[in-house]
Amino acid sequence: FAKFSTRDRGATHRLGMLGQVIPRKGVREAVEFFAVVADELPELSLSIAGGTPDARYRQHVEEAIAAAGLGERVTLEGFVPDLQAWYHSLDIIVSNSQAEGLQTALVEGIASGCRALSRDWAGAEEVVPPDGLFSSATEFRQRLVEHYALDAEERTCQATGEREALLERLGARPRMAELLASLAL
């Protein structure tokens, strides 16, 4: 976790997704979920970082952004050279993947002091606490509304608690200790 330091948290009202923009990552659906809460939380924005090897799928994502009228609030960043700065620009790291292995983006985001929200699939609970899991646009909206209803100190305590709990959970697993050490390089 040493490679990903926390920052003094003030609300940025910025969500982020990191990974390839491909169907399995659920990026288009995440844009649709974001649209459900966009009017209620008008200060929120969504940054989608990562490569787009599937031009047709990227077009579908861009069409979803345009159809929802979110062109000013949802950005496809592409490659991000400074991940630490990118994570520090976020309040929340989001995964809408159907399934993941190590969940690197969530782990790095939490290590950087972000709150994590993830689609609920078998294994997501190893990284994200139960109140950070969602299965529908309604639950995604609820998680965001609850998060931004907290004051800044409560949000910081929540993110810090999630970081410490994740470090403890992953550090207790022998192979994870090796992986955590490699993240500190």
CSV table of N, CA and C in Angstrom, one decimal, residues 15 23 98 104 109 125 130 139 146 158 180:
chain,number,residue,atom,x,y,z
A,15,LEU,N,-16.3,10.4,-9.4
A,15,LEU,CA,-16.2,8.9,-9.4
A,15,LEU,C,-15.2,8.5,-10.5
A,23,PRO,N,-17.1,-4.9,-22.8
A,23,PRO,CA,-18.4,-5.2,-22.2
A,23,PRO,C,-18.3,-5.9,-20.8
A,98,GLN,N,-18.5,-7.7,-14.3
A,98,GLN,CA,-19.3,-8.9,-14.0
A,98,GLN,C,-18.6,-9.8,-13.0
A,104,THR,N,-7.6,-5.2,-8.9
A,104,THR,CA,-6.5,-4.2,-8.7
A,104,THR,C,-7.0,-2.8,-8.6
A,109,GLY,N,-7.4,2.0,-5.4
A,109,GLY,CA,-8.3,3.1,-5.1
A,109,GLY,C,-8.4,3.2,-3.6
A,125,GLU,N,-16.9,-9.1,-2.1
A,125,GLU,CA,-16.9,-8.7,-0.7
A,125,GLU,C,-15.6,-8.9,0.0
A,130,PRO,N,-19.9,-4.6,2.7
A,130,PRO,CA,-21.3,-4.8,2.3
A,130,PRO,C,-22.0,-3.6,1.8
A,139,GLU,N,-29.7,0.5,-6.3
A,139,GLU,CA,-28.7,0.4,-5.2
A,139,GLU,C,-27.5,1.3,-5.4
A,146,GLU,N,-26.2,8.0,0.0
A,146,GLU,CA,-25.8,7.8,1.4
A,146,GLU,C,-24.4,8.4,1.6
A,158,GLN,N,-14.7,6.9,7.1
A,158,GLN,CA,-15.2,5.7,6.3
A,158,GLN,C,-14.2,5.2,5.4
A,180,LEU,N,0.8,-7.5,-1.9
A,180,LEU,CA,0.9,-6.1,-1.3
A,180,LEU,C,2.3,-5.6,-1.3
